[in-house]
mmCIF file of C-alpha atoms and ligand atoms in Angstrom:
data_model
loop_
_atom_site.group_PDB
_atom_site.id
_atom_site.type_symbol
_atom_site.label_atom_id
_atom_site.label_comp_id
_atom_site.label_asym_id
_atom_site.label_seq_id
_atom_site.Cartn_x
_atom_site.Cartn_y
_atom_site.Cartn_z
ATOM 1 C CA MET A 1 -1.082 -49.784 -8.143
ATOM 2 C CA ALA A 2 1.513 -48.681 -5.608
ATOM 3 C CA PRO A 3 0.170 -48.581 -2.050
ATOM 4 C CA GLN A 4 -0.850 -45.104 -0.874
ATOM 5 C CA THR A 5 1.378 -43.726 1.866
ATOM 6 C CA GLU A 6 -0.209 -41.324 4.288
ATOM 7 C CA ARG A 7 0.593 -37.761 3.225
ATOM 8 C CA VAL A 8 1.702 -35.421 5.997
ATOM 9 C CA SER A 9 0.784 -31.853 5.061
ATOM 10 C CA GLU A 10 3.147 -28.995 5.777
ATOM 11 C CA PHE A 11 0.259 -26.567 5.281
ATOM 12 C CA TYR A 12 -2.243 -27.975 7.761
ATOM 13 C CA SER A 13 -0.676 -28.693 11.127
ATOM 14 C CA PRO A 14 -2.248 -28.328 14.572
ATOM 15 C CA ASP A 15 0.821 -26.247 15.493
ATOM 16 C CA LEU A 16 -0.081 -23.567 12.939
ATOM 17 C CA GLU A 17 -2.701 -20.908 13.457
ATOM 18 C CA VAL A 18 -3.340 -18.780 10.361
ATOM 19 C CA LEU A 19 -2.769 -15.110 11.099
ATOM 20 C CA ILE A 20 -2.893 -13.604 7.589
ATOM 21 C CA ASP A 21 -4.421 -15.645 4.776
ATOM 22 C CA GLU A 22 -3.124 -15.798 1.229
ATOM 23 C CA ALA A 23 -5.759 -13.550 -0.345
ATOM 24 C CA THR A 24 -5.207 -10.835 2.263
ATOM 25 C CA LEU A 25 -1.431 -11.006 1.793
ATOM 26 C CA LYS A 26 -1.698 -10.748 -1.972
ATOM 27 C CA ARG A 27 -4.166 -7.870 -1.836
ATOM 28 C CA ARG A 28 -1.977 -5.819 0.489
ATOM 29 C CA ILE A 29 1.213 -6.557 -1.435
ATOM 30 C CA ALA A 30 -0.505 -5.388 -4.644
ATOM 31 C CA GLU A 31 -1.329 -2.117 -2.855
ATOM 32 C CA LEU A 32 2.288 -1.713 -1.762
ATOM 33 C CA GLY A 33 3.443 -2.329 -5.335
ATOM 34 C CA ALA A 34 1.042 0.318 -6.623
ATOM 35 C CA GLU A 35 2.296 2.832 -4.030
ATOM 36 C CA ILE A 36 5.912 2.140 -4.963
ATOM 37 C CA THR A 37 5.052 2.465 -8.659
ATOM 38 C CA ARG A 38 3.579 5.911 -8.006
ATOM 39 C CA ASP A 39 6.388 7.098 -5.712
ATOM 40 C CA TYR A 40 9.233 5.911 -7.932
ATOM 41 C CA ALA A 41 7.773 6.962 -11.295
ATOM 42 C CA GLY A 42 10.550 7.931 -13.691
ATOM 43 C CA THR A 43 13.232 6.007 -11.776
ATOM 44 C CA THR A 44 14.590 2.471 -11.667
ATOM 45 C CA PRO A 45 14.321 1.325 -8.057
ATOM 46 C CA HIS A 46 17.032 -1.102 -6.962
ATOM 47 C CA LEU A 47 15.393 -3.679 -4.711
ATOM 48 C CA VAL A 48 17.686 -5.342 -2.194
ATOM 49 C CA CYS A 49 16.155 -8.449 -0.698
ATOM 50 C CA VAL A 50 17.284 -9.733 2.689
ATOM 51 C CA LEU A 51 17.735 -13.492 2.308
ATOM 52 C CA LYS A 52 16.184 -15.853 2.833
ATOM 53 C CA GLY A 53 12.932 -14.809 4.461
ATOM 54 C CA ALA A 54 12.055 -11.912 2.152
ATOM 55 C CA VAL A 55 12.268 -13.810 -1.156
ATOM 56 C CA VAL A 56 8.607 -14.790 -1.302
ATOM 57 C CA PHE A 57 7.515 -11.241 -0.492
ATOM 58 C CA LEU A 58 9.958 -9.835 -3.074
ATOM 59 C CA ALA A 59 8.688 -12.203 -5.764
ATOM 60 C CA GLU A 60 5.098 -11.151 -5.118
ATOM 61 C CA LEU A 61 5.914 -7.445 -4.746
ATOM 62 C CA ILE A 62 7.897 -6.940 -7.962
ATOM 63 C CA ARG A 63 5.004 -8.296 -10.002
ATOM 64 C CA HIS A 64 3.060 -5.234 -8.862
ATOM 65 C CA ILE A 65 5.763 -2.635 -9.520
ATOM 66 C CA ASP A 66 5.106 -1.327 -13.009
ATOM 67 C CA LEU A 67 8.569 0.185 -13.514
ATOM 68 C CA PRO A 68 11.971 -1.083 -14.566
ATOM 69 C CA VAL A 69 13.503 -2.591 -11.425
ATOM 70 C CA THR A 70 16.862 -4.126 -10.592
ATOM 71 C CA LEU A 71 17.436 -6.721 -7.886
ATOM 72 C CA ASP A 72 20.182 -7.738 -5.531
ATOM 73 C CA PHE A 73 20.382 -9.993 -2.489
ATOM 74 C CA ILE A 74 22.122 -9.837 0.852
ATOM 75 C CA ALA A 75 22.183 -12.431 3.623
ATOM 76 C CA VAL A 76 22.712 -11.575 7.257
ATOM 77 C CA SER A 77 22.724 -13.744 10.304
ATOM 78 C CA SER A 78 21.038 -12.534 13.438
ATOM 79 C CA TYR A 79 19.008 -15.435 14.770
ATOM 80 C CA GLY A 80 20.765 -18.673 13.845
ATOM 81 C CA ASN A 81 18.325 -21.461 14.434
ATOM 82 C CA ALA A 82 16.692 -20.071 17.542
ATOM 83 C CA THR A 83 13.687 -17.798 17.842
ATOM 84 C CA ARG A 84 15.355 -15.133 19.953
ATOM 85 C CA THR A 85 17.574 -12.398 18.622
ATOM 86 C CA SER A 86 21.225 -12.503 19.566
ATOM 87 C CA GLY A 87 21.537 -8.783 18.888
ATOM 88 C CA GLU A 88 24.411 -9.529 16.564
ATOM 89 C CA VAL A 89 24.202 -8.829 12.842
ATOM 90 C CA ARG A 90 26.739 -10.236 10.431
ATOM 91 C CA ILE A 91 26.766 -10.086 6.616
ATOM 92 C CA VAL A 92 26.926 -13.685 5.423
ATOM 93 C CA LYS A 93 26.496 -12.926 1.702
ATOM 94 C CA ASP A 94 27.189 -9.425 0.443
ATOM 95 C CA LEU A 95 25.633 -7.640 -2.523
ATOM 96 C CA ASP A 96 26.802 -8.380 -6.064
ATOM 97 C CA GLU A 97 26.523 -4.778 -7.252
ATOM 98 C CA SER A 98 27.472 -1.319 -6.004
ATOM 99 C CA LEU A 99 24.745 0.798 -4.396
ATOM 100 C CA ALA A 100 26.373 4.093 -5.355
ATOM 101 C CA GLY A 101 23.912 6.560 -6.862
ATOM 102 C CA ARG A 102 20.971 4.145 -6.731
ATOM 103 C CA ASP A 103 17.439 4.498 -5.425
ATOM 104 C CA VAL A 104 17.520 1.554 -3.050
ATOM 105 C CA LEU A 105 14.483 -0.173 -1.602
ATOM 106 C CA LEU A 106 15.460 -2.537 1.173
ATOM 107 C CA VAL A 107 12.988 -5.431 1.172
ATOM 108 C CA GLU A 108 12.558 -7.248 4.499
ATOM 109 C CA ASP A 109 10.163 -9.922 5.690
ATOM 110 C CA ILE A 110 9.672 -8.801 9.274
ATOM 111 C CA LEU A 111 10.799 -5.942 11.471
ATOM 112 C CA ASP A 112 11.125 -7.123 15.048
ATOM 113 C CA THR A 113 13.690 -5.482 17.352
ATOM 114 C CA GLY A 114 14.918 -3.357 14.432
ATOM 115 C CA LEU A 115 18.552 -4.378 14.979
ATOM 116 C CA THR A 116 18.942 -5.996 11.562
ATOM 117 C CA LEU A 117 17.485 -3.137 9.533
ATOM 118 C CA ASN A 118 19.217 -0.505 11.635
ATOM 119 C CA TYR A 119 22.524 -2.170 10.853
ATOM 120 C CA LEU A 120 21.722 -2.587 7.153
ATOM 121 C CA MET A 121 20.461 0.988 6.766
ATOM 122 C CA ASN A 122 23.663 2.428 8.193
ATOM 123 C CA ASN A 123 25.737 0.036 6.139
ATOM 124 C CA PHE A 124 23.905 0.956 2.909
ATOM 125 C CA LEU A 125 24.039 4.703 3.614
ATOM 126 C CA SER A 126 27.819 4.420 3.870
ATOM 127 C CA ARG A 127 27.876 2.936 0.337
ATOM 128 C CA GLY A 128 26.694 6.187 -1.299
ATOM 129 C CA VAL A 129 23.063 5.420 -2.155
ATOM 130 C CA LYS A 130 21.047 8.173 -3.861
ATOM 131 C CA SER A 131 18.046 7.309 -1.719
ATOM 132 C CA LEU A 132 17.148 4.520 0.694
ATOM 133 C CA ARG A 133 13.762 3.325 1.878
ATOM 134 C CA ILE A 134 12.539 0.258 3.711
ATOM 135 C CA VAL A 135 9.659 -1.967 2.690
ATOM 136 C CA THR A 136 8.681 -4.677 5.155
ATOM 137 C CA LEU A 137 5.883 -7.186 4.902
ATOM 138 C CA LEU A 138 5.400 -7.526 8.661
ATOM 139 C CA ASN A 139 6.070 -5.319 11.662
ATOM 140 C CA LYS A 140 6.083 -6.228 15.360
ATOM 141 C CA PRO A 141 5.981 -2.757 16.931
ATOM 142 C CA SER A 142 5.900 -4.039 20.510
ATOM 143 C CA ARG A 143 9.350 -5.611 20.188
ATOM 144 C CA ARG A 144 11.273 -2.607 18.899
ATOM 145 C CA LEU A 145 14.660 -1.846 20.484
ATOM 146 C CA VAL A 146 15.917 0.550 17.782
ATOM 147 C CA GLU A 147 13.681 2.925 15.828
ATOM 148 C CA VAL A 148 13.827 2.309 12.096
ATOM 149 C CA PRO A 149 11.949 4.437 9.539
ATOM 150 C CA ILE A 150 9.522 2.257 7.570
ATOM 151 C CA ALA A 151 8.399 3.720 4.248
ATOM 152 C CA TYR A 152 6.129 0.820 3.217
ATOM 153 C CA LYS A 153 4.588 -1.751 5.537
ATOM 154 C CA GLY A 154 2.285 -4.663 4.913
ATOM 155 C CA PHE A 155 0.888 -5.489 8.342
ATOM 156 C CA ASP A 156 1.411 -4.784 12.022
ATOM 157 C CA ILE A 157 1.290 -8.066 13.939
ATOM 158 C CA PRO A 158 1.297 -8.970 17.638
ATOM 159 C CA ASP A 159 4.337 -10.317 19.472
ATOM 160 C CA ALA A 160 4.163 -13.943 18.362
ATOM 161 C CA PHE A 161 6.560 -16.120 16.411
ATOM 162 C CA VAL A 162 5.266 -16.379 12.858
ATOM 163 C CA VAL A 163 6.176 -18.582 9.910
ATOM 164 C CA GLY A 164 5.192 -18.894 6.278
ATOM 165 C CA PHE A 165 5.403 -16.775 3.125
ATOM 166 C CA GLY A 166 9.197 -17.022 3.328
ATOM 167 C CA LEU A 167 9.550 -16.977 7.106
ATOM 168 C CA ASP A 168 10.984 -20.098 8.691
ATOM 169 C CA TYR A 169 11.461 -21.954 11.895
ATOM 170 C CA ALA A 170 14.748 -23.870 11.654
ATOM 171 C CA GLN A 171 14.454 -23.592 7.828
ATOM 172 C CA ARG A 172 10.965 -25.083 7.792
ATOM 173 C CA TYR A 173 7.598 -23.594 6.755
ATOM 174 C CA ARG A 174 8.966 -21.048 4.234
ATOM 175 C CA ASN A 175 6.646 -22.521 1.593
ATOM 176 C CA LEU A 176 3.370 -21.895 3.425
ATOM 177 C CA PRO A 177 1.259 -19.575 1.235
ATOM 178 C CA PHE A 178 -0.015 -17.770 4.369
ATOM 179 C CA ILE A 179 1.415 -16.311 7.586
ATOM 180 C CA ALA A 180 0.791 -18.444 10.656
ATOM 181 C CA VAL A 181 1.615 -18.288 14.331
ATOM 182 C CA LEU A 182 3.723 -21.290 15.262
ATOM 183 C CA LYS A 183 2.517 -22.683 18.553
ATOM 184 C CA ASN A 184 4.295 -25.110 20.858
ATOM 185 C CA ILE A 185 7.793 -24.215 19.733
ATOM 186 C CA SER A 186 10.888 -24.799 21.743
ATOM 187 C CA VAL A 187 12.954 -21.619 21.797
ATOM 188 C CA VAL A 188 15.966 -23.282 23.369
ATOM 189 C CA ASP A 189 16.093 -26.423 21.317
ATOM 190 C CA PRO A 190 14.503 -26.140 17.868
ATOM 191 C CA PRO A 191 14.191 -29.297 15.811
ATOM 192 C CA ALA A 192 17.192 -30.009 13.601
ATOM 193 C CA ARG A 193 16.319 -29.996 9.873
HETATM 194 P P1 5GP B 201 15.192 -7.849 14.104
HETATM 195 O O1 5GP B 201 16.638 -7.599 13.837
HETATM 196 O O2 5GP B 201 14.283 -6.751 13.632
HETATM 197 O O3 5GP B 201 14.949 -8.214 15.538
HETATM 198 O O4 5GP B 201 14.825 -9.184 13.389
HETATM 199 C C1 5GP B 201 14.607 -9.302 12.049
HETATM 200 C C2 5GP B 201 14.778 -10.733 11.648
HETATM 201 O O5 5GP B 201 14.429 -11.612 12.715
HETATM 202 C C3 5GP B 201 13.852 -11.107 10.535
HETATM 203 O O6 5GP B 201 14.440 -10.850 9.288
HETATM 204 C C4 5GP B 201 13.634 -12.573 10.782
HETATM 205 O O7 5GP B 201 14.669 -13.304 10.192
HETATM 206 C C5 5GP B 201 13.736 -12.732 12.272
HETATM 207 N N1 5GP B 201 12.414 -12.753 12.936
HETATM 208 C C6 5GP B 201 11.904 -11.847 13.786
HETATM 209 N N2 5GP B 201 10.678 -12.197 14.203
HETATM 210 C C7 5GP B 201 10.400 -13.357 13.585
HETATM 211 C C8 5GP B 201 9.250 -14.214 13.579
HETATM 212 O O8 5GP B 201 8.204 -14.007 14.225
HETATM 213 N N3 5GP B 201 9.333 -15.324 12.795
HETATM 214 C C9 5GP B 201 10.432 -15.624 12.042
HETATM 215 N N4 5GP B 201 10.393 -16.726 11.330
HETATM 216 N N5 5GP B 201 11.525 -14.830 12.030
HETATM 217 C C10 5GP B 201 11.496 -13.714 12.790
#
């Protein structure tokens, strides 16, 4: 038999403190899906996912929306590899399809200062949407710099840097099935991955 190498778990690290466990996340996301199903009855909501952080939330959410849905993806850069916002928003990958005449649901992982969603909302409104609403898994109300209307929200969380369920730190931890506070991080010099 091959010798066993010690397995280092990504899921159980002393630097991670679970904030929202998997069962709680899934329960709340199912509720959001049911709300969206009710509110959008008779329509085909067009879900636009903000890459990369919101993909895990999107994947869970759409399985609870009992309607025909269409999907598109947009990537913006606002943080780079650091944990502080630069205040700058830039579209890195634009949508594949037109938003004209569509009932758009903008799917985001976390609303922090609000700069990203404020930019995206204005950008999408200028593309002739029929309607536009925001659904965010997490919200950090204490950090807001720009008010953004949230139609659907998973959880309010305190001002801490969180990872997991799609959210990363220097591209790491997106695969955690829960949301955790990342302790002992270096804001200035994150580890290269
Ligand atoms: P905002 O423009 O609202 O300040 O920031 C939104 C974006 O900042 C999110 O989409 C996410 O990429 C990033 N962000 C804000 N807070 C956190 C956090 O606690 N953890 C992680 N991983 N990203 C965050």
